[in-house]
Amino acid sequence: MAQRFLMARPLTDEVVARARAEFDVEIRTETSVLTQDEMIRALQEFDVVMPTLGDVFGADVFAAVPNPRCKLLANFGVGFNHIDVAVAEANGVAVTNTPGAVTDATADIALTLILMSARRAAEGERLVRTGDWPGWHPTQMLGEHVTGKKLGVIGMGRIGEAIARRCHFGFGMEVFYAARSDKTPGFDVTRVADVKSLAAAVDFLVVAVPGGAETRHLVDVDVLAAMQPNAHLINIARGEVIEQAALIAALEQRRIGGAGLDVYEFEPEVPQALRDLDNVTLLPHLGTATEEVRSNMGHMVLDNVAAFFAGQALPNLV
Ligand code: NAP
């Protein structure tokens, strides 16, 4: 029986061309997340499936397919908190991801958000677009200076370090971090005991930990309360890491300087309360959204699929 591969989203042209050339592949044309029925069919009818963000392969889906034909979920993306990896493994399904390919692009979006939030760029752009800009004056739209300020990174992994590197070398910032282990990136960084102490110490607090049960609401009402009134909170990781309702309250009451978000707790829903606020910058999960990065991620998925079909070790087993 030919080995079958399901791609749950269309990818870039070059990745689609390679997938068609190398595999017996079905490429779903919809860009929406997989339905429960589609996930069940995926496990039943394909040897390998490429899921991505929003495709919730939870225990219920695996329970519905006791002996899945699928033996590999080759996830498109480094974050895999939408897959219950323990249950997948218990059902004989391996999981791979795309680490590294996403690092620089996601760090770039963090810097975009730091600068936009600090310098009120989105608010200013809206002002110009509405035709209400009265012209320059010395006390107009005063934001927060970035160069030389203190950066706090929650989760100093690949992306967290790439953000720290940009802030240290590009903006002369002092870098602090909270993590589970000591990091030595090759430039000065200071580990802080916990997230709350980190929040109290810095001007820009950036979330770069994986999502999932362990990090859910790591930035909660107490952490937000510890932040300085001028400080900005940036999230390029996963929405659920921040207690979104508490963040909205802090922004509404002007208890922090601002926030820059690429991800949301109940994505793709973005609450009206957030959309009504001028002191938050809202991006539509743009972290890795460039043609070449999405192609690199796609090739990484296909490398894992090829290794699996060849019976070789999986390069990016999670
Ligand atoms: P990574 O290299 O695995 O780094 C994650 C870091 O988080 C590690 O350093 C880890 O610490 C730390 N960590 C994990 N749990 C923690 C906890 N409970 N408290 C403190 N630190 C903790 O992953 P990455 O490649 O940098 O990616 C990070 C996340 O970014 C992904 O999981 C994904 O969800 C998100 N992401 C978002 C976008 C986007 O489009 N916005 C794009 C790519 C990735 P240790 O080193 O001590 O284990």
Short mmCIF file of C-alpha atoms and ligand atoms in Angstrom, two decimals:
data_model
loop_
_atom_site.label_atom_id
_atom_site.label_comp_id
_atom_site.label_asym_id
_atom_site.label_seq_id
_atom_site.Cartn_x
_atom_site.Cartn_y
_atom_site.Cartn_z
CA MET A 1 0.00 0.00 0.00
CA ALA A 2 1.40 3.39 -0.98
CA GLN A 3 2.27 5.61 1.93
CA ARG A 4 -0.02 8.60 2.14
CA PHE A 5 0.72 12.08 3.44
CA LEU A 6 -1.84 14.77 4.31
CA MET A 7 -0.88 18.44 4.38
CA ALA A 8 -3.57 20.20 6.41
CA ARG A 9 -2.93 23.59 4.78
CA PRO A 10 -1.65 24.85 1.47
CA LEU A 11 2.00 25.96 1.83
CA THR A 12 4.24 28.09 -0.42
CA ASP A 13 4.53 27.08 -4.09
CA GLU A 14 8.04 25.66 -3.77
CA VAL A 15 7.08 23.47 -0.80
CA VAL A 16 3.92 22.25 -2.54
CA ALA A 17 5.95 21.41 -5.66
CA ARG A 18 8.47 19.41 -3.61
CA ALA A 19 5.72 17.60 -1.68
CA ARG A 20 3.99 16.59 -4.92
CA ALA A 21 7.29 15.45 -6.45
CA GLU A 22 8.38 13.34 -3.46
CA PHE A 23 5.20 11.97 -1.88
CA ASP A 24 1.70 10.65 -2.46
CA VAL A 25 0.27 13.78 -0.91
CA GLU A 26 -3.20 15.19 -0.39
CA ILE A 27 -3.11 18.95 0.13
CA ARG A 28 -6.11 20.46 1.82
CA THR A 29 -7.05 23.73 0.11
CA GLU A 30 -8.87 25.38 3.06
CA THR A 31 -6.85 27.72 5.30
CA SER A 32 -9.13 27.13 8.32
CA VAL A 33 -8.27 24.81 11.23
CA LEU A 34 -9.14 21.11 10.90
CA THR A 35 -12.55 20.04 12.18
CA GLN A 36 -12.83 17.10 14.58
CA ASP A 37 -14.04 14.90 11.71
CA GLU A 38 -11.10 15.94 9.55
CA MET A 39 -8.64 15.14 12.35
CA ILE A 40 -10.21 11.72 12.83
CA ARG A 41 -10.03 11.02 9.07
CA ALA A 42 -6.43 12.25 9.08
CA LEU A 43 -5.45 9.70 11.74
CA GLN A 44 -7.42 6.92 10.02
CA GLU A 45 -6.44 7.36 6.37
CA PHE A 46 -2.91 8.76 6.23
CA ASP A 47 0.51 7.50 7.34
CA VAL A 48 1.80 10.99 8.00
CA VAL A 49 -0.13 14.20 8.70
CA MET A 50 1.17 17.77 8.74
CA PRO A 51 -1.01 19.68 11.21
CA THR A 52 -0.39 23.24 12.30
CA LEU A 53 -1.49 25.95 14.75
CA GLY A 54 -5.10 25.53 15.83
CA ASP A 55 -5.43 21.84 14.88
CA VAL A 56 -6.18 20.52 18.35
CA PHE A 57 -5.06 16.89 18.38
CA GLY A 58 -6.26 16.26 21.93
CA ALA A 59 -6.99 13.06 23.82
CA ASP A 60 -10.57 12.98 22.45
CA VAL A 61 -9.37 12.77 18.85
CA PHE A 62 -6.93 9.95 19.62
CA ALA A 63 -9.64 8.15 21.63
CA ALA A 64 -11.86 8.19 18.53
CA VAL A 65 -9.18 6.35 16.48
CA PRO A 66 -7.88 3.44 18.60
CA ASN A 67 -5.33 2.09 16.10
CA PRO A 68 -4.36 5.04 13.95
CA ARG A 69 -2.80 4.43 10.55
CA CYS A 70 -1.00 7.72 11.12
CA LYS A 71 2.39 7.26 12.79
CA LEU A 72 3.73 10.81 12.51
CA LEU A 73 2.31 14.28 13.09
CA ALA A 74 4.91 16.46 11.35
CA ASN A 75 3.86 19.80 12.76
CA PHE A 76 4.32 22.99 10.72
CA GLY A 77 5.65 25.38 13.39
CA VAL A 78 7.93 25.19 16.41
CA GLY A 79 5.03 25.52 18.89
CA PHE A 80 3.14 22.26 19.34
CA ASN A 81 0.97 22.99 22.37
CA HIS A 82 -2.13 22.19 20.25
CA ILE A 83 -1.02 18.52 20.18
CA ASP A 84 -1.26 16.26 23.22
CA VAL A 85 2.19 14.76 22.72
CA ALA A 86 1.94 12.27 25.60
CA VAL A 87 -1.33 10.83 24.27
CA ALA A 88 0.03 10.82 20.71
CA GLU A 89 3.07 8.84 21.86
CA ALA A 90 0.88 6.44 23.84
CA ASN A 91 -0.98 5.79 20.58
CA GLY A 92 2.23 5.18 18.62
CA VAL A 93 2.21 8.57 16.91
CA ALA A 94 5.48 10.54 16.87
CA VAL A 95 5.50 14.34 16.72
CA THR A 96 8.07 16.58 14.99
CA ASN A 97 8.26 20.38 14.71
CA THR A 98 10.25 23.10 12.93
CA PRO A 99 12.70 24.65 15.43
CA GLY A 100 15.27 27.19 14.30
CA ALA A 101 13.57 28.03 11.00
CA VAL A 102 11.30 30.45 12.86
CA THR A 103 13.78 32.08 15.25
CA ASP A 104 14.98 35.23 13.51
CA ALA A 105 11.64 36.15 11.93
CA THR A 106 9.84 35.84 15.26
CA ALA A 107 12.53 37.84 17.07
CA ASP A 108 12.14 40.53 14.38
CA ILE A 109 8.41 40.73 15.12
CA ALA A 110 9.20 41.10 18.84
CA LEU A 111 11.43 44.06 18.02
CA THR A 112 8.69 45.45 15.77
CA LEU A 113 6.27 45.27 18.71
CA ILE A 114 8.75 46.74 21.21
CA LEU A 115 9.33 49.72 18.95
CA MET A 116 5.69 50.13 17.92
CA SER A 117 4.44 49.95 21.49
CA ALA A 118 7.14 52.23 22.92
CA ARG A 119 6.88 54.83 20.17
CA ARG A 120 3.09 54.63 19.74
CA ALA A 121 3.52 53.79 16.07
CA ALA A 122 0.14 52.13 15.49
CA GLU A 123 -1.68 54.97 17.23
CA GLY A 124 0.29 57.51 15.20
CA GLU A 125 -0.40 55.69 11.96
CA ARG A 126 -4.13 55.72 12.72
CA LEU A 127 -3.92 59.46 13.41
CA VAL A 128 -2.39 60.14 10.02
CA ARG A 129 -4.85 57.85 8.20
CA THR A 130 -7.90 59.55 9.71
CA GLY A 131 -6.66 62.94 8.53
CA ASP A 132 -6.71 64.26 12.13
CA TRP A 133 -2.97 64.94 12.47
CA PRO A 134 -2.60 68.65 13.25
CA GLY A 135 1.13 68.72 12.46
CA TRP A 136 4.30 68.32 14.59
CA HIS A 137 4.71 69.99 17.95
CA PRO A 138 7.17 69.41 20.78
CA THR A 139 4.90 67.60 23.21
CA GLN A 140 2.88 65.53 20.74
CA MET A 141 2.52 61.75 21.16
CA LEU A 142 5.40 61.32 23.57
CA GLY A 143 6.34 57.66 23.91
CA GLU A 144 8.98 55.65 25.75
CA HIS A 145 12.65 55.80 24.79
CA VAL A 146 13.99 52.31 23.92
CA THR A 147 17.77 52.64 23.56
CA GLY A 148 19.66 51.79 26.75
CA LYS A 149 16.60 50.55 28.63
CA LYS A 150 16.14 47.28 30.52
CA LEU A 151 14.81 44.21 28.71
CA GLY A 152 13.28 41.23 30.52
CA VAL A 153 12.90 37.95 28.63
CA ILE A 154 10.61 35.24 29.98
CA GLY A 155 11.96 32.01 28.47
CA MET A 156 15.49 32.48 27.14
CA GLY A 157 15.34 29.81 24.43
CA ARG A 158 16.12 30.20 20.73
CA ILE A 159 13.70 33.09 20.12
CA GLY A 160 14.23 34.71 23.53
CA GLU A 161 17.99 34.77 22.95
CA ALA A 162 17.57 36.19 19.43
CA ILE A 163 15.44 38.99 20.89
CA ALA A 164 18.00 39.63 23.63
CA ARG A 165 20.81 39.72 21.04
CA ARG A 166 18.98 42.34 18.97
CA CYS A 167 18.23 44.44 22.03
CA HIS A 168 21.77 44.18 23.44
CA PHE A 169 23.75 44.83 20.26
CA GLY A 170 21.21 46.97 18.40
CA PHE A 171 19.78 49.11 21.19
CA GLY A 172 22.38 48.93 23.96
CA MET A 173 19.82 47.43 26.32
CA GLU A 174 20.58 45.65 29.58
CA VAL A 175 19.22 42.11 29.40
CA PHE A 176 17.55 40.22 32.26
CA TYR A 177 15.72 36.91 32.00
CA ALA A 178 13.72 34.30 33.88
CA ALA A 179 14.14 30.67 32.84
CA ARG A 180 14.44 27.17 34.19
CA SER A 181 18.20 27.02 33.63
CA ASP A 182 21.22 29.35 33.33
CA LYS A 183 21.96 30.72 29.86
CA THR A 184 25.30 31.83 28.40
CA PRO A 185 24.52 33.47 25.06
CA GLY A 186 27.96 35.11 24.76
CA PHE A 187 26.95 38.60 25.88
CA ASP A 188 25.96 40.00 29.27
CA VAL A 189 22.65 38.66 30.59
CA THR A 190 21.42 38.48 34.18
CA ARG A 191 19.14 35.74 35.45
CA VAL A 192 16.37 36.88 37.80
CA ALA A 193 14.85 34.45 40.31
CA ASP A 194 11.27 34.53 39.12
CA VAL A 195 8.90 36.14 36.63
CA LYS A 196 7.44 38.60 39.14
CA SER A 197 10.87 39.95 40.15
CA LEU A 198 11.77 40.20 36.47
CA ALA A 199 8.57 42.13 35.76
CA ALA A 200 9.40 44.62 38.51
CA ALA A 201 12.93 45.22 37.22
CA VAL A 202 12.51 45.99 33.52
CA ASP A 203 11.10 48.50 31.03
CA PHE A 204 10.20 45.91 28.38
CA LEU A 205 8.97 42.47 29.40
CA VAL A 206 8.90 39.98 26.52
CA VAL A 207 7.16 36.59 26.64
CA ALA A 208 9.05 33.86 24.72
CA VAL A 209 8.12 30.58 26.47
CA PRO A 210 6.18 27.76 24.80
CA GLY A 211 2.44 27.55 25.46
CA GLY A 212 0.72 24.66 27.23
CA ALA A 213 -0.46 23.76 30.72
CA GLU A 214 2.89 24.52 32.39
CA THR A 215 3.06 28.15 31.24
CA ARG A 216 -0.65 29.03 31.16
CA HIS A 217 -1.14 32.43 32.86
CA LEU A 218 2.54 32.62 33.83
CA VAL A 219 1.97 36.36 33.40
CA ASP A 220 -0.99 36.78 35.72
CA VAL A 221 -2.55 39.61 37.67
CA ASP A 222 0.34 39.62 40.19
CA VAL A 223 3.04 39.80 37.52
CA LEU A 224 1.16 42.62 35.78
CA ALA A 225 0.83 44.44 39.11
CA ALA A 226 4.61 44.14 39.63
CA MET A 227 5.38 45.92 36.33
CA GLN A 228 6.48 49.54 36.42
CA PRO A 229 3.92 52.12 35.22
CA ASN A 230 6.06 52.99 32.18
CA ALA A 231 6.81 49.36 31.23
CA HIS A 232 5.59 47.58 28.10
CA LEU A 233 4.56 43.92 27.86
CA ILE A 234 5.26 42.12 24.57
CA ASN A 235 3.97 38.66 23.63
CA ILE A 236 5.21 36.77 20.58
CA ALA A 237 4.83 33.31 22.17
CA ARG A 238 1.33 32.02 22.85
CA GLY A 239 -1.69 34.01 24.00
CA GLU A 240 -2.54 31.76 26.91
CA VAL A 241 0.75 32.58 28.68
CA ILE A 242 -0.77 35.95 29.62
CA GLU A 243 -3.99 36.22 31.64
CA GLN A 244 -5.69 38.30 28.97
CA ALA A 245 -8.52 39.67 31.13
CA ALA A 246 -5.95 40.95 33.67
CA LEU A 247 -3.92 42.55 30.88
CA ILE A 248 -7.00 44.33 29.54
CA ALA A 249 -7.72 45.69 33.04
CA ALA A 250 -4.10 46.88 33.46
CA LEU A 251 -4.21 48.63 30.07
CA GLU A 252 -7.65 50.19 30.72
CA GLN A 253 -6.47 51.53 34.08
CA ARG A 254 -3.17 52.72 32.54
CA ARG A 255 -1.22 50.73 35.14
CA ILE A 256 1.45 49.82 32.54
CA GLY A 257 2.89 51.81 29.66
CA GLY A 258 1.48 49.61 26.92
CA ALA A 259 1.47 46.20 25.30
CA GLY A 260 2.37 44.69 21.96
CA LEU A 261 0.67 41.43 21.04
CA ASP A 262 1.17 39.00 18.17
CA VAL A 263 -0.88 36.24 19.84
CA TYR A 264 -4.11 36.06 21.86
CA GLU A 265 -5.54 33.82 24.56
CA PHE A 266 -8.56 32.75 22.52
CA GLU A 267 -7.09 33.22 19.06
CA PRO A 268 -8.35 34.25 16.53
CA GLU A 269 -10.84 36.06 18.78
CA VAL A 270 -9.47 39.47 19.81
CA PRO A 271 -11.77 41.03 22.43
CA GLN A 272 -13.44 44.34 21.57
CA ALA A 273 -12.01 45.74 24.82
CA LEU A 274 -8.49 45.25 23.44
CA ARG A 275 -9.42 46.64 20.04
CA ASP A 276 -10.85 49.76 21.71
CA LEU A 277 -7.57 50.59 23.48
CA ASP A 278 -4.93 52.87 21.97
CA ASN A 279 -2.15 51.69 24.33
CA VAL A 280 -1.94 48.21 22.79
CA THR A 281 -0.47 47.21 19.43
CA LEU A 282 -2.27 44.29 17.84
CA LEU A 283 -0.72 42.09 15.13
CA PRO A 284 -2.38 39.05 13.50
CA HIS A 285 0.16 36.36 14.54
CA LEU A 286 2.77 37.56 12.04
CA GLY A 287 5.80 35.98 13.78
CA THR A 288 7.01 33.79 10.92
CA ALA A 289 5.03 35.36 8.09
CA THR A 290 7.61 35.78 5.34
CA GLU A 291 7.76 33.75 2.13
CA GLU A 292 11.26 32.41 2.75
CA VAL A 293 10.66 31.52 6.39
CA ARG A 294 7.40 29.73 5.63
CA SER A 295 9.23 27.85 2.84
CA ASN A 296 12.07 26.91 5.20
CA MET A 297 9.51 25.66 7.73
CA GLY A 298 7.78 23.65 4.99
CA HIS A 299 11.05 22.07 3.86
CA MET A 300 11.79 21.13 7.47
CA VAL A 301 8.41 19.38 7.66
CA LEU A 302 9.15 17.54 4.41
CA ASP A 303 12.62 16.53 5.64
CA ASN A 304 10.95 14.87 8.63
CA VAL A 305 8.38 13.19 6.39
CA ALA A 306 11.11 11.95 4.04
CA ALA A 307 13.14 10.57 6.98
CA PHE A 308 10.05 8.80 8.30
CA PHE A 309 9.23 7.16 4.96
CA ALA A 310 12.89 6.13 4.58
CA GLY A 311 12.86 4.54 8.04
CA GLN A 312 15.51 6.94 9.30
CA ALA A 313 15.74 8.84 12.60
CA LEU A 314 13.42 11.86 12.68
CA PRO A 315 15.49 15.08 12.61
CA ASN A 316 13.11 17.14 14.76
CA LEU A 317 11.38 14.73 17.11
CA VAL A 318 9.88 16.73 19.99
P1 NAP B 1 12.69 27.07 22.84
O1 NAP B 1 14.01 27.23 22.19
O2 NAP B 1 12.27 25.73 23.29
O3 NAP B 1 12.66 28.11 24.06
C1 NAP B 1 11.70 28.09 25.03
C2 NAP B 1 12.32 28.56 26.32
O4 NAP B 1 11.31 28.65 27.30
C3 NAP B 1 13.38 27.62 26.87
O5 NAP B 1 14.53 28.37 27.13
C4 NAP B 1 12.79 27.09 28.16
O6 NAP B 1 13.70 26.98 29.21
C5 NAP B 1 11.83 28.18 28.52
N1 NAP B 1 10.73 27.69 29.36
C6 NAP B 1 9.91 26.67 29.15
N2 NAP B 1 9.02 26.58 30.15
C7 NAP B 1 9.32 27.56 31.02
C8 NAP B 1 8.79 27.99 32.25
N3 NAP B 1 7.76 27.33 32.81
N4 NAP B 1 9.33 29.08 32.86
C9 NAP B 1 10.37 29.73 32.32
N5 NAP B 1 10.93 29.35 31.13
C10 NAP B 1 10.42 28.29 30.52
O7 NAP B 1 11.53 27.58 21.87
P2 NAP B 1 11.59 28.74 20.78
O8 NAP B 1 11.98 28.18 19.46
O9 NAP B 1 12.34 29.88 21.32
O10 NAP B 1 10.02 29.09 20.68
C11 NAP B 1 9.32 29.57 21.80
C12 NAP B 1 7.84 29.62 21.52
O11 NAP B 1 7.55 30.73 20.68
C13 NAP B 1 7.27 28.44 20.75
O12 NAP B 1 6.99 27.36 21.61
C14 NAP B 1 6.03 29.01 20.09
O13 NAP B 1 4.88 28.76 20.87
C15 NAP B 1 6.31 30.51 20.04
N6 NAP B 1 6.40 31.00 18.65
C16 NAP B 1 5.55 31.98 18.22
C17 NAP B 1 5.64 32.43 16.92
C18 NAP B 1 4.73 33.49 16.38
O14 NAP B 1 4.38 33.44 15.19
N7 NAP B 1 4.35 34.49 17.14
C19 NAP B 1 6.60 31.89 16.04
C20 NAP B 1 7.44 30.91 16.53
C21 NAP B 1 7.35 30.45 17.83
P3 NAP B 1 14.85 25.87 29.34
O15 NAP B 1 15.84 26.23 28.26
O16 NAP B 1 15.42 26.09 30.67
O17 NAP B 1 14.18 24.57 29.11
#
